[in-house]
PDB file of C-alpha atoms (C1' of nucleotides) in Angstrom:
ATOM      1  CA  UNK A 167       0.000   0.000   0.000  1.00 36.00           C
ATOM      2  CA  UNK A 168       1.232   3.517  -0.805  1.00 40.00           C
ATOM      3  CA  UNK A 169       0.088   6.434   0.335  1.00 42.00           C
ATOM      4  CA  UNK A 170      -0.329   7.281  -3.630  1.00 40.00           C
ATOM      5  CA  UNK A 171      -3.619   6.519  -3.072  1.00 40.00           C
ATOM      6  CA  UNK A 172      -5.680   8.310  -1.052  1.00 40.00           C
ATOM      7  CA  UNK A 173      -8.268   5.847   0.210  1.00 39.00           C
ATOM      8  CA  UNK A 174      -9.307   4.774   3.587  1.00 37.00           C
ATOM      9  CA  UNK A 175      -6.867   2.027   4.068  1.00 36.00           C
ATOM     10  CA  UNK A 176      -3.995   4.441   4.206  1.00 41.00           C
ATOM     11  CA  UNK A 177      -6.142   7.143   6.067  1.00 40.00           C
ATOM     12  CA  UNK A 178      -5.981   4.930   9.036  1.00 38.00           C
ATOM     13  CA  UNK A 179      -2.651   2.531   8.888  1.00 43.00           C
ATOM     14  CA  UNK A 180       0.296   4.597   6.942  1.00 58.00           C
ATOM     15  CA  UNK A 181       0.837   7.431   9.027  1.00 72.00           C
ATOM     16  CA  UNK A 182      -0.130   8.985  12.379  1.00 84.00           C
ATOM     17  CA  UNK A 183      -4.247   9.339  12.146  1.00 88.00           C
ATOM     18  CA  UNK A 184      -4.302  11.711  15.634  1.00 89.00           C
ATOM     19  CA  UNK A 185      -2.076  14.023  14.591  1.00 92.00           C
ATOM     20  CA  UNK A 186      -3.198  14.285  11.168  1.00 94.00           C
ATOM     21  CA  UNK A 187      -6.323  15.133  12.528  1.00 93.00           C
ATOM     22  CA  UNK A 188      -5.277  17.154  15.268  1.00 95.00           C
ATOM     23  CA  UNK A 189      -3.595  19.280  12.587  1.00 96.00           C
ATOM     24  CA  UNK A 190      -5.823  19.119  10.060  1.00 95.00           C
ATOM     25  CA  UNK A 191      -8.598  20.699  12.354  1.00 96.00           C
ATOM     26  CA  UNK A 192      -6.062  23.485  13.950  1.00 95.00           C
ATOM     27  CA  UNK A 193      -5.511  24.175   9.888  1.00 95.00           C
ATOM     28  CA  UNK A 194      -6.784  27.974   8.654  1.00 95.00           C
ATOM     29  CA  UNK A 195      -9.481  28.095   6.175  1.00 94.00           C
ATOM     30  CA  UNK A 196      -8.939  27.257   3.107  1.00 94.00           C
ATOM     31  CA  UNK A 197      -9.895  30.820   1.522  1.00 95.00           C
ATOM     32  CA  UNK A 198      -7.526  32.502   4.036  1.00 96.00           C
ATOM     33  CA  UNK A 199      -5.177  30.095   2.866  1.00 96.00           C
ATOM     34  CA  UNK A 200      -5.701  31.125  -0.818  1.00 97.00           C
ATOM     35  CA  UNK A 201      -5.417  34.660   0.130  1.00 96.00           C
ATOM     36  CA  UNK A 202      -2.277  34.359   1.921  1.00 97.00           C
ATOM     37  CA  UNK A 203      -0.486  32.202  -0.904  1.00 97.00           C
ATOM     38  CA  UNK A 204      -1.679  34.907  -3.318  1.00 97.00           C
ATOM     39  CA  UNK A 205       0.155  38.193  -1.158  1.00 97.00           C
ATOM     40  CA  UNK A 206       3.183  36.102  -1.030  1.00 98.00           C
ATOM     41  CA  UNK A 207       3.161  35.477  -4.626  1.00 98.00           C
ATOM     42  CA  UNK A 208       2.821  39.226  -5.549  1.00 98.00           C
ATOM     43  CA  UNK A 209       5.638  39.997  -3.174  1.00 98.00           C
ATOM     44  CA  UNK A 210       7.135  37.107  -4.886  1.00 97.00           C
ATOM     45  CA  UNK A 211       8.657  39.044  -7.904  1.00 98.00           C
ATOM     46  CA  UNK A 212      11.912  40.893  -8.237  1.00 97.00           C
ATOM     47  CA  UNK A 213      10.816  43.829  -9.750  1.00 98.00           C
ATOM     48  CA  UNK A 214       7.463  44.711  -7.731  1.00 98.00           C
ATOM     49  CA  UNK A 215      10.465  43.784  -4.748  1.00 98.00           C
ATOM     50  CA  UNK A 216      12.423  46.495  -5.563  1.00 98.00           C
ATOM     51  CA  UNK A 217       9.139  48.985  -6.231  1.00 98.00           C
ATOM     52  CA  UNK A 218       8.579  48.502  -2.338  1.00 97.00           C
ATOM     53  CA  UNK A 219      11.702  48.722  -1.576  1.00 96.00           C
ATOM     54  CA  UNK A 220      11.542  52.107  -3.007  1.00 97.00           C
ATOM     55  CA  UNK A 221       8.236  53.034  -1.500  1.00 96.00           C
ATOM     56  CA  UNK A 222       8.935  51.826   1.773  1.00 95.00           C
ATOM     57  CA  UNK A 223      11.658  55.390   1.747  1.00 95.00           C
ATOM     58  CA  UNK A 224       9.396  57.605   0.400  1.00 95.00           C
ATOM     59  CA  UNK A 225       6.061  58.566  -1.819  1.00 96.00           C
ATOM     60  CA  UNK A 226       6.916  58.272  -5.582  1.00 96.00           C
ATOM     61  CA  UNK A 227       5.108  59.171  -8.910  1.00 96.00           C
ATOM     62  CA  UNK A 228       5.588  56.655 -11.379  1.00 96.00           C
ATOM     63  CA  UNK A 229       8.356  58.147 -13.556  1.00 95.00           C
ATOM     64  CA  UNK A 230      10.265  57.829 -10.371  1.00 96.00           C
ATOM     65  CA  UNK A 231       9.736  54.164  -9.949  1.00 96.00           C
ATOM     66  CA  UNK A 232      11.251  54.188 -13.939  1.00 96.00           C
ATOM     67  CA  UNK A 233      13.834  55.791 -13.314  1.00 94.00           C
ATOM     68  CA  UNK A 234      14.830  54.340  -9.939  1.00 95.00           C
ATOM     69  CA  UNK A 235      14.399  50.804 -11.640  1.00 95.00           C
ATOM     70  CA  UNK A 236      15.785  52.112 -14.575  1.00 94.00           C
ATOM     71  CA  UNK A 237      13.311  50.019 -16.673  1.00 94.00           C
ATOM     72  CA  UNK A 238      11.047  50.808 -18.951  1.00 93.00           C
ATOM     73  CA  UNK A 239       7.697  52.911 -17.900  1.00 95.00           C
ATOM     74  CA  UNK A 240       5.081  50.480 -19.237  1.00 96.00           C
ATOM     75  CA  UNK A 241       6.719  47.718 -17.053  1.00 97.00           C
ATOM     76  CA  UNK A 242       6.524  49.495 -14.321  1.00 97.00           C
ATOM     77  CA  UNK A 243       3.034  50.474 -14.440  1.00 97.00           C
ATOM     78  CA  UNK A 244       1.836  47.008 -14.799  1.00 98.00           C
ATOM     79  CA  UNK A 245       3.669  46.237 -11.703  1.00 98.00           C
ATOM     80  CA  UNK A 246       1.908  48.712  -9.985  1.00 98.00           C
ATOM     81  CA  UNK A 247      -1.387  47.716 -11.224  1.00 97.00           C
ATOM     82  CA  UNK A 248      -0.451  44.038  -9.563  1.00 98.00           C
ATOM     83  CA  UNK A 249       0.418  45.999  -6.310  1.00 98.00           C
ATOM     84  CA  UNK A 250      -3.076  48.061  -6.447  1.00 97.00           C
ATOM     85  CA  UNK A 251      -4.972  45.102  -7.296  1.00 95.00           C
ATOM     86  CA  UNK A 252      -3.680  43.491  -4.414  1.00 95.00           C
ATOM     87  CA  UNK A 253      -3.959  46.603  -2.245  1.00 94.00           C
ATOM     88  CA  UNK A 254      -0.079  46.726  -1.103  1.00 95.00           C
ATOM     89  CA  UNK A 255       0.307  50.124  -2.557  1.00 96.00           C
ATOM     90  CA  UNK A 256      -2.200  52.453  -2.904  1.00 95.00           C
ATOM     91  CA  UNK A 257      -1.840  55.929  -5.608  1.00 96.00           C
ATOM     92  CA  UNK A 258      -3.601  59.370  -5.954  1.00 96.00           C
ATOM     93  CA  UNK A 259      -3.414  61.766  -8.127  1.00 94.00           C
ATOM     94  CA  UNK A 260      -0.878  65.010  -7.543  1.00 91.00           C
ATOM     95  CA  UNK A 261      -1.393  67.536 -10.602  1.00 89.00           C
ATOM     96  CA  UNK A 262      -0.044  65.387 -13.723  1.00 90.00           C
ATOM     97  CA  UNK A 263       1.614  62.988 -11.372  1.00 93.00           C
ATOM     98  CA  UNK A 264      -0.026  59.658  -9.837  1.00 96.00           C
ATOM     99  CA  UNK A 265       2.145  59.283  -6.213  1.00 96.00           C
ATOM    100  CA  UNK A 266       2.589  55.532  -4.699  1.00 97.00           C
ATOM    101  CA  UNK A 267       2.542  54.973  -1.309  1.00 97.00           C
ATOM    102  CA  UNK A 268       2.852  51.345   0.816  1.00 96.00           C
ATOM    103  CA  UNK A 269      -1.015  50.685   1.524  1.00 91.00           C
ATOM    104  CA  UNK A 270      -0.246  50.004   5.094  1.00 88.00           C
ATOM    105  CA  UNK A 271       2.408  48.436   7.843  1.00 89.00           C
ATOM    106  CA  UNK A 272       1.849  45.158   7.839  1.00 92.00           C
ATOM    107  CA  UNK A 273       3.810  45.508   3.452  1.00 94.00           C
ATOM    108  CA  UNK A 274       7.032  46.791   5.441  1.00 92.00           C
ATOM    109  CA  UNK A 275       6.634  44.200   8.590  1.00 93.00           C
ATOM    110  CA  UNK A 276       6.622  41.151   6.255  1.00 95.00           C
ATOM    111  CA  UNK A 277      10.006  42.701   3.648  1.00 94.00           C
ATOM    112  CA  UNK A 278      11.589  43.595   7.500  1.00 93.00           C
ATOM    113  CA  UNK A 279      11.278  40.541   8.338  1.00 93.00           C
ATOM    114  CA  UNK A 280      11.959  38.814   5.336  1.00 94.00           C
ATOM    115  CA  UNK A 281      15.151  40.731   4.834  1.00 92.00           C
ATOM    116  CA  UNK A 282      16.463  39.313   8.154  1.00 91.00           C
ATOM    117  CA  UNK A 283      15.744  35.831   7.451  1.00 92.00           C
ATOM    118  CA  UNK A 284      17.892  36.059   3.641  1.00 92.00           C
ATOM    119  CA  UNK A 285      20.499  38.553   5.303  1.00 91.00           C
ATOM    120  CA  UNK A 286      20.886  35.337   8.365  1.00 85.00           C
ATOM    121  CA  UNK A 287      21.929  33.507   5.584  1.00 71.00           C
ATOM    122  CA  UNK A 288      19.428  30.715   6.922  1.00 56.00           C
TER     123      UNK A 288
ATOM    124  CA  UNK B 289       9.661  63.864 -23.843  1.00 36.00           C
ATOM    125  CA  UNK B 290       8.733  60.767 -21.796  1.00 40.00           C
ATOM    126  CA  UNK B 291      10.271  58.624 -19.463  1.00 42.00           C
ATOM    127  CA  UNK B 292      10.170  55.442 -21.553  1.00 40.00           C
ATOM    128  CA  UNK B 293      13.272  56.727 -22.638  1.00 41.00           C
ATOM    129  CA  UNK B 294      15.921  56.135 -19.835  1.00 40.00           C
ATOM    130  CA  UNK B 295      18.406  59.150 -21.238  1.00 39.00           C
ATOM    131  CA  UNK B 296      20.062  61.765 -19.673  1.00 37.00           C
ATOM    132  CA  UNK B 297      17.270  64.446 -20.226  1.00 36.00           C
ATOM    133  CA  UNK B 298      14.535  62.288 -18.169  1.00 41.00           C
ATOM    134  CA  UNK B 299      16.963  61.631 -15.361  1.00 41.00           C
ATOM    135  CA  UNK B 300      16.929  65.668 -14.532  1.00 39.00           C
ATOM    136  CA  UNK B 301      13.801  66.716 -16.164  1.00 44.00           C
ATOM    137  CA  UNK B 302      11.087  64.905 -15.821  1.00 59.00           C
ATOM    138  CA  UNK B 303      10.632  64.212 -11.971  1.00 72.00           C
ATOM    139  CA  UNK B 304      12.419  64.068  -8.454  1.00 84.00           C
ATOM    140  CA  UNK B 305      15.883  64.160  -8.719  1.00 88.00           C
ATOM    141  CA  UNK B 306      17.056  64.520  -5.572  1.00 90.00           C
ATOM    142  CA  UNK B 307      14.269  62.229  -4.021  1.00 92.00           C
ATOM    143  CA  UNK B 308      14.914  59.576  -6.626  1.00 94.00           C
ATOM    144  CA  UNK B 309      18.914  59.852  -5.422  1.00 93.00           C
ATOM    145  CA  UNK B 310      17.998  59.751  -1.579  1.00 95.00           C
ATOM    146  CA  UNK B 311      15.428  56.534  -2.750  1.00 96.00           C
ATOM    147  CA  UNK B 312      18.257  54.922  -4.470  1.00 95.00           C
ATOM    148  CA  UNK B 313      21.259  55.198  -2.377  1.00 95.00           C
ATOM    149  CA  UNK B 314      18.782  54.014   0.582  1.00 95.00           C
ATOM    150  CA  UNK B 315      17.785  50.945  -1.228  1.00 95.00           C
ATOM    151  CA  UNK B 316      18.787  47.566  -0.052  1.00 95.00           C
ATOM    152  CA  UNK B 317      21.655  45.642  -2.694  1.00 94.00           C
ATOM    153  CA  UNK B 318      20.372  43.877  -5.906  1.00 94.00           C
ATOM    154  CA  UNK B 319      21.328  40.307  -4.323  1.00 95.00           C
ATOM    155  CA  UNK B 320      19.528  41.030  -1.196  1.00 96.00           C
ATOM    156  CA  UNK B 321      16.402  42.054  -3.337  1.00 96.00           C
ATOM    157  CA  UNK B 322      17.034  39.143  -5.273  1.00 96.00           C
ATOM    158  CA  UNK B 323      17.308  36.859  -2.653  1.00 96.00           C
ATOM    159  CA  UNK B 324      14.223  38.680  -0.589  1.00 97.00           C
ATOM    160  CA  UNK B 325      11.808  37.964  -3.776  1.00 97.00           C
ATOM    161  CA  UNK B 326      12.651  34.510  -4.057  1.00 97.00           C
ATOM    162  CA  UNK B 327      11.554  34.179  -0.308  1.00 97.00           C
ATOM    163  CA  UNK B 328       8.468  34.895  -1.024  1.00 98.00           C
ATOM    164  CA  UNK B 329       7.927  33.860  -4.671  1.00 98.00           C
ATOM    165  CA  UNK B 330       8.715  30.596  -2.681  1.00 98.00           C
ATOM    166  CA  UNK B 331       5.648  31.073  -0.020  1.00 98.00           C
ATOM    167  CA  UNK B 332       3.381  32.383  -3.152  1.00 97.00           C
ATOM    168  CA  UNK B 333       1.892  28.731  -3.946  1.00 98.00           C
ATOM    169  CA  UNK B 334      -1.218  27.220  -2.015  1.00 98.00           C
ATOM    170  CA  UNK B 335      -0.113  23.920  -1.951  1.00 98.00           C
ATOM    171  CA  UNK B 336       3.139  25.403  -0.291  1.00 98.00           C
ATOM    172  CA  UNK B 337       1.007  27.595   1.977  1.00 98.00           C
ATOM    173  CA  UNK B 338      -0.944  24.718   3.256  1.00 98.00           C
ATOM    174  CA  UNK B 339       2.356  22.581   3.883  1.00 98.00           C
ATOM    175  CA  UNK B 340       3.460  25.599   6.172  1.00 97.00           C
ATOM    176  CA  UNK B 341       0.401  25.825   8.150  1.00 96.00           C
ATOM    177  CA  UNK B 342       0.555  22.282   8.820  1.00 97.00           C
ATOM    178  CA  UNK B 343       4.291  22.269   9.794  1.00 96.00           C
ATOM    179  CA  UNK B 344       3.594  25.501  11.904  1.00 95.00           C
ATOM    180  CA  UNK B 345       1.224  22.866  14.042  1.00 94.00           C
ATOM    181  CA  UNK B 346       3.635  20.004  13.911  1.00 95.00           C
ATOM    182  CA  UNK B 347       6.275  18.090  12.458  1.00 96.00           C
ATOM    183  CA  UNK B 348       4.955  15.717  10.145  1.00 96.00           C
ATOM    184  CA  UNK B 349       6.188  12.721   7.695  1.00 96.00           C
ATOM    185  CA  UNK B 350       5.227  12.979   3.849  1.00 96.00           C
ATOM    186  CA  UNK B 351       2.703  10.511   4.239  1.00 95.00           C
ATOM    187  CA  UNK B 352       0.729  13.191   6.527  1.00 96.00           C
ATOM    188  CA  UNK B 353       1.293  15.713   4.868  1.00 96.00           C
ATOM    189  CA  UNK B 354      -0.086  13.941   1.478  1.00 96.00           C
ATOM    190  CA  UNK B 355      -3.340  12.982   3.471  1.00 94.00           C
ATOM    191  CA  UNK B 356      -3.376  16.082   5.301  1.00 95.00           C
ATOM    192  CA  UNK B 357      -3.556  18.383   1.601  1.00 96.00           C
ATOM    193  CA  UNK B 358      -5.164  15.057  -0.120  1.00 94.00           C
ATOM    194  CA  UNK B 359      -3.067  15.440  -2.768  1.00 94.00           C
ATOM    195  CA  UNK B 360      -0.788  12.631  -4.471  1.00 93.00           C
ATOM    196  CA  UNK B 361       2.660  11.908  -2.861  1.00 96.00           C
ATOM    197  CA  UNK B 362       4.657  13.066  -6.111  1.00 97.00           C
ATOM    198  CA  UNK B 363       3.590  16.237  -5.954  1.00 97.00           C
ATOM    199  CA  UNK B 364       3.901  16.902  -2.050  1.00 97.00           C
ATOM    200  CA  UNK B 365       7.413  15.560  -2.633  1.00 97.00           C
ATOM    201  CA  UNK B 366       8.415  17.627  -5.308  1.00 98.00           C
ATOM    202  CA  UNK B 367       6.976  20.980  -3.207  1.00 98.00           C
ATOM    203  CA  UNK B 368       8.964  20.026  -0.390  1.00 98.00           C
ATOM    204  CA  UNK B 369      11.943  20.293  -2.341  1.00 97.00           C
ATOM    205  CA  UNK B 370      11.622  23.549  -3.230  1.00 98.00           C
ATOM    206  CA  UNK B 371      10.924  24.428   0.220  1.00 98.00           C
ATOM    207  CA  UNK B 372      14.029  22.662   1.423  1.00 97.00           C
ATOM    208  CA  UNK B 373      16.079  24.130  -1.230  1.00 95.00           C
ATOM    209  CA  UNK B 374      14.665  27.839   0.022  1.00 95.00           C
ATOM    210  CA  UNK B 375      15.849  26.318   3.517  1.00 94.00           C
ATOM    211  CA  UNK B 376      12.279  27.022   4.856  1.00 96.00           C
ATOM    212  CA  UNK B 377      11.649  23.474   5.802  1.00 96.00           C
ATOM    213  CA  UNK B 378      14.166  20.841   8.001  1.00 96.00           C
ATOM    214  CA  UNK B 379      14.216  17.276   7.212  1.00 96.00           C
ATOM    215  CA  UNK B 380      15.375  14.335   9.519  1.00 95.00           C
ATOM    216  CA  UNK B 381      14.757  11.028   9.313  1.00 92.00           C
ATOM    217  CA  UNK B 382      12.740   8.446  11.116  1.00 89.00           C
ATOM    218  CA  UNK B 383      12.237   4.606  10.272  1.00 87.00           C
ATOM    219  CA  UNK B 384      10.810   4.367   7.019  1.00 89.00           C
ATOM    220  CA  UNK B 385       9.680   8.073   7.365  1.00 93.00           C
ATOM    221  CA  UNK B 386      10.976  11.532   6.580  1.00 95.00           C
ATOM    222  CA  UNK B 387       9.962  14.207   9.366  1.00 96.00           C
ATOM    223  CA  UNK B 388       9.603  17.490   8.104  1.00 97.00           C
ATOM    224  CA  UNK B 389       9.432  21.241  10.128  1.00 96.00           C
ATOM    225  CA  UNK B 390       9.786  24.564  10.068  1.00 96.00           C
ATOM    226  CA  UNK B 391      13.414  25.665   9.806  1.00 91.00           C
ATOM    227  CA  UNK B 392      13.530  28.689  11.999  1.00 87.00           C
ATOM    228  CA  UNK B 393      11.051  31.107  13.181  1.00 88.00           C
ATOM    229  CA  UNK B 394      11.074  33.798  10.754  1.00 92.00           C
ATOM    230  CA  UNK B 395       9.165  31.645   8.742  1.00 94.00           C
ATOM    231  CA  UNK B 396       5.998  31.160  11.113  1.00 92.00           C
ATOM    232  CA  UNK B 397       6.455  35.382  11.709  1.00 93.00           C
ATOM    233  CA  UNK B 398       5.874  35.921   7.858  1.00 95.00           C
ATOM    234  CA  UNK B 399       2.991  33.613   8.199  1.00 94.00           C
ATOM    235  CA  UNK B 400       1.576  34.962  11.025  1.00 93.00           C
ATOM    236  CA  UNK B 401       1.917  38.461  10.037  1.00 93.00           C
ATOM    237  CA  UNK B 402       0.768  37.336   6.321  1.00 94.00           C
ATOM    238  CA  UNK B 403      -2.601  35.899   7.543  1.00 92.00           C
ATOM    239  CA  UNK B 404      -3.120  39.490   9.865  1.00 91.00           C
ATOM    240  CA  UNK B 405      -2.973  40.866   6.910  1.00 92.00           C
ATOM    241  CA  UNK B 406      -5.463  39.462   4.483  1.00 92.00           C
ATOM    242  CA  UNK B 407      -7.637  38.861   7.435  1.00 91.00           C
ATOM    243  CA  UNK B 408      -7.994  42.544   8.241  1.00 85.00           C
ATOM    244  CA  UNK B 409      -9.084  42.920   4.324  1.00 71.00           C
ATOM    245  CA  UNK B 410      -7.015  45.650   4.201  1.00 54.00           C
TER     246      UNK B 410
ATOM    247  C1'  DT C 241      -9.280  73.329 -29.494  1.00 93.46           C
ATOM    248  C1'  DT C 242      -5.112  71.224 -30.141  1.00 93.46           C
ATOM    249  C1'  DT C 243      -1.063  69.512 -28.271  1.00 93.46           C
ATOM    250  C1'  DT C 244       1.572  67.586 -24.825  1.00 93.46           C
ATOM    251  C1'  DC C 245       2.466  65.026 -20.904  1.00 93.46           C
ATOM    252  C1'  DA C 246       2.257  61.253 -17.361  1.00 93.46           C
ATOM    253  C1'  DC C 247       0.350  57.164 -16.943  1.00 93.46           C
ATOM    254  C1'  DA C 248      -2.499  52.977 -18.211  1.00 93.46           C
ATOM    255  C1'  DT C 249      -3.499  48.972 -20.893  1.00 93.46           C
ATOM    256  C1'  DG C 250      -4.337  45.151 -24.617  1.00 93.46           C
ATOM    257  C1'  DA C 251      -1.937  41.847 -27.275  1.00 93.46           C
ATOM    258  C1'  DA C 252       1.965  39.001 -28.170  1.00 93.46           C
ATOM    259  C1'  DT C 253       6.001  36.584 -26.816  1.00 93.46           C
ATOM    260  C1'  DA C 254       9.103  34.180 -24.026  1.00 93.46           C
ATOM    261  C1'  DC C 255       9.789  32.205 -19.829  1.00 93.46           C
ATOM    262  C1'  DT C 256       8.647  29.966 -15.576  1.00 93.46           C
ATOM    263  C1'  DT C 257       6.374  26.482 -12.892  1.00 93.46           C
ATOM    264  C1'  DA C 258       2.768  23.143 -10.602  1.00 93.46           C
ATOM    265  C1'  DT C 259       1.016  18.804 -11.313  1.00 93.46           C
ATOM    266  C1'  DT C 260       0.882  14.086 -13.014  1.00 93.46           C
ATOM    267  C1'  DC C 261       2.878   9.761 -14.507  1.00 93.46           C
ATOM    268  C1'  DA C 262       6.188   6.585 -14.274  1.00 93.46           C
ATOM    269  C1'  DT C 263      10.009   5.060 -12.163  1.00 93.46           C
ATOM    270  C1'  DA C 264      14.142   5.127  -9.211  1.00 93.46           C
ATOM    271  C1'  DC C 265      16.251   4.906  -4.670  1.00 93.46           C
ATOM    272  C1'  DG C 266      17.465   3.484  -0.014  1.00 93.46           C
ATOM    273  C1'  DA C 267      16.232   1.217   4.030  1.00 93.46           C
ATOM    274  C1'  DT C 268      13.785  -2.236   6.448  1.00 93.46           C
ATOM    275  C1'  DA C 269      11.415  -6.790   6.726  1.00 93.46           C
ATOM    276  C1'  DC C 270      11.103 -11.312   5.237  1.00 93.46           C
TER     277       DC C 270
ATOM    278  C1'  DG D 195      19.058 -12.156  -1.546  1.00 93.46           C
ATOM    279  C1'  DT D 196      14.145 -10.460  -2.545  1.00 93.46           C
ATOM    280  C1'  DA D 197      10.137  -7.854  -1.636  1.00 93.46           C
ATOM    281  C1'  DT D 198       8.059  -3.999   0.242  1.00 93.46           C
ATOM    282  C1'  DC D 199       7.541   0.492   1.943  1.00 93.46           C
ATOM    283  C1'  DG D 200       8.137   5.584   2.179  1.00 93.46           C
ATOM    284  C1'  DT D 201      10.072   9.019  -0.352  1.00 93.46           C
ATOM    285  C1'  DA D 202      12.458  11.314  -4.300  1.00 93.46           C
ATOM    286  C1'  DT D 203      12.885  12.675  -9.016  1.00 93.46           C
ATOM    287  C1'  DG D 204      13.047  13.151 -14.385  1.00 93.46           C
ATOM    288  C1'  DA D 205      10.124  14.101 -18.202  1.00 93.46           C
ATOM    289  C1'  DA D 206       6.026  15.955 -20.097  1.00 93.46           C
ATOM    290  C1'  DT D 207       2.167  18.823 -20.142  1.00 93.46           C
ATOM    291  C1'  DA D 208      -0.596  22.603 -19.067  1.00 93.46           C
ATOM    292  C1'  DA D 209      -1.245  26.831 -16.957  1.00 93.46           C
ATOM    293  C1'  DG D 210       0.484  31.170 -15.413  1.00 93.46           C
ATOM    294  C1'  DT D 211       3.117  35.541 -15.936  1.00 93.46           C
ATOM    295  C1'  DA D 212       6.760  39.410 -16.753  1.00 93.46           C
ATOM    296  C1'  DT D 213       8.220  42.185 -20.295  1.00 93.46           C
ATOM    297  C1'  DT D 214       7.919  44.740 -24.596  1.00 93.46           C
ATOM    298  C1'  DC D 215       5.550  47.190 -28.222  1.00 93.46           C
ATOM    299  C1'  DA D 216       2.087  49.941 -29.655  1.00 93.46           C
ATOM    300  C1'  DT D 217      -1.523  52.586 -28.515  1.00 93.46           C
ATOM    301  C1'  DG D 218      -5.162  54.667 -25.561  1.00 93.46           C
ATOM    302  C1'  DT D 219      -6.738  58.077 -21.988  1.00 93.46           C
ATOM    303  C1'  DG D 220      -7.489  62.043 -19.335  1.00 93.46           C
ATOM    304  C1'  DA D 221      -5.893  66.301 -17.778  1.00 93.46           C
ATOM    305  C1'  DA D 222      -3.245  70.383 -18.172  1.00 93.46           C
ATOM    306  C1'  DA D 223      -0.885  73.767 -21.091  1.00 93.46           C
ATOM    307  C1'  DA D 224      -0.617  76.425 -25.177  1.00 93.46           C
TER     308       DA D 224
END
DNA sequence: TTTTCACATGAATACTTATTCATACGATAC
DNA sequence: GTATCGTATGAATAAGTATTCATGTGAAAA
């Protein structure tokens, strides 16, 4: 028997059935879940990475971002739109100019902490 | 002119100069960005997600975890890779049976901080 | 009104990647 | 040794996505 399959007979003799249920109960929702795997996948991405990066010093209009990137400007917009969409950064409008800003703390608490964990090395 | 064009003109014309110097010389290195974005592009996957949450409860062999996300073995297997490769999961053996956890605790902050996140909706 | 400017966006391309299938591997049991 | 068990992995496929190019949009300036 493998645990391949996923039928009854391995539910109860393969593995450790308590503790699989235990866990499996203490487990977050699944949409929570979904939610959460989909903000770590936008951070996920070198160049919306280095947009935060930027934001988290200051507000910047978008010809900034270009030219702090030093990519191209259509690029960087469609970054940005993954960012909004997500509702990590959030923009308004200042005469021609639209200004980015980090939507809110918990954006510069999770690249804080997840610069300490790559700069540990571990 | 527009900033597509990365020249000289749009570096001192077109927006913040000073600001975008401050922003840049303040920015984290390229590797460290680098490195920071593959962190996360790593915890960007449900199936990843869900192996997390279930390590954050307990260590656990593969066969658990494969009944745990009902999934089949092969591809539990081949995510755990990837998460041992981004040294965000510890393996020792047992027996027959491969334990897996959590390497270190930065991980369950990102995931803790994470789920505050999405469940305040922002 | 017409032009210009900063930014946004649709389509296309090239690249990455999650899952499945089949199979391999190493250790234990027989 | 041989069989079995838990786990790992290579190849293939399918789905997702970052960038570029070209163009659109809305507002301000002329």
């Amino acid at each position: 028997m493998n645990c391949n399959d996923n039928d009854e007979n391995c539910r109860t003799a393969c593995f450790h059935p308590d503790l699989v249920e235990q866990v499996r109960d203490a487990m977050p929702g699944e949409p929570l879940q979904l939610d959460l795997a989909k903000l770590f996948k936008v951070l996920g991405d070198h160049t919306r990475i280095r947009i935060l990066n930027a934001l988290y010093r200051s507000e910047l209009c978008v010809c900034d971002l270009t030219s702090i990137l030093g990519m191209n400007q259509s690029a960087v917009s469609h970054q940005l739109r993954v960012l909004r969409d997500a509702k990590i950064v959030r923009s308004r409008k200042q005469g021609k100019n639209v200004l980015y800003s980090l939507d809110d703390s918990h954006i510069s608490d999770l690249i804080r902490v997840g610069c300490e964990h790559v700069q540990e090395g571990t």
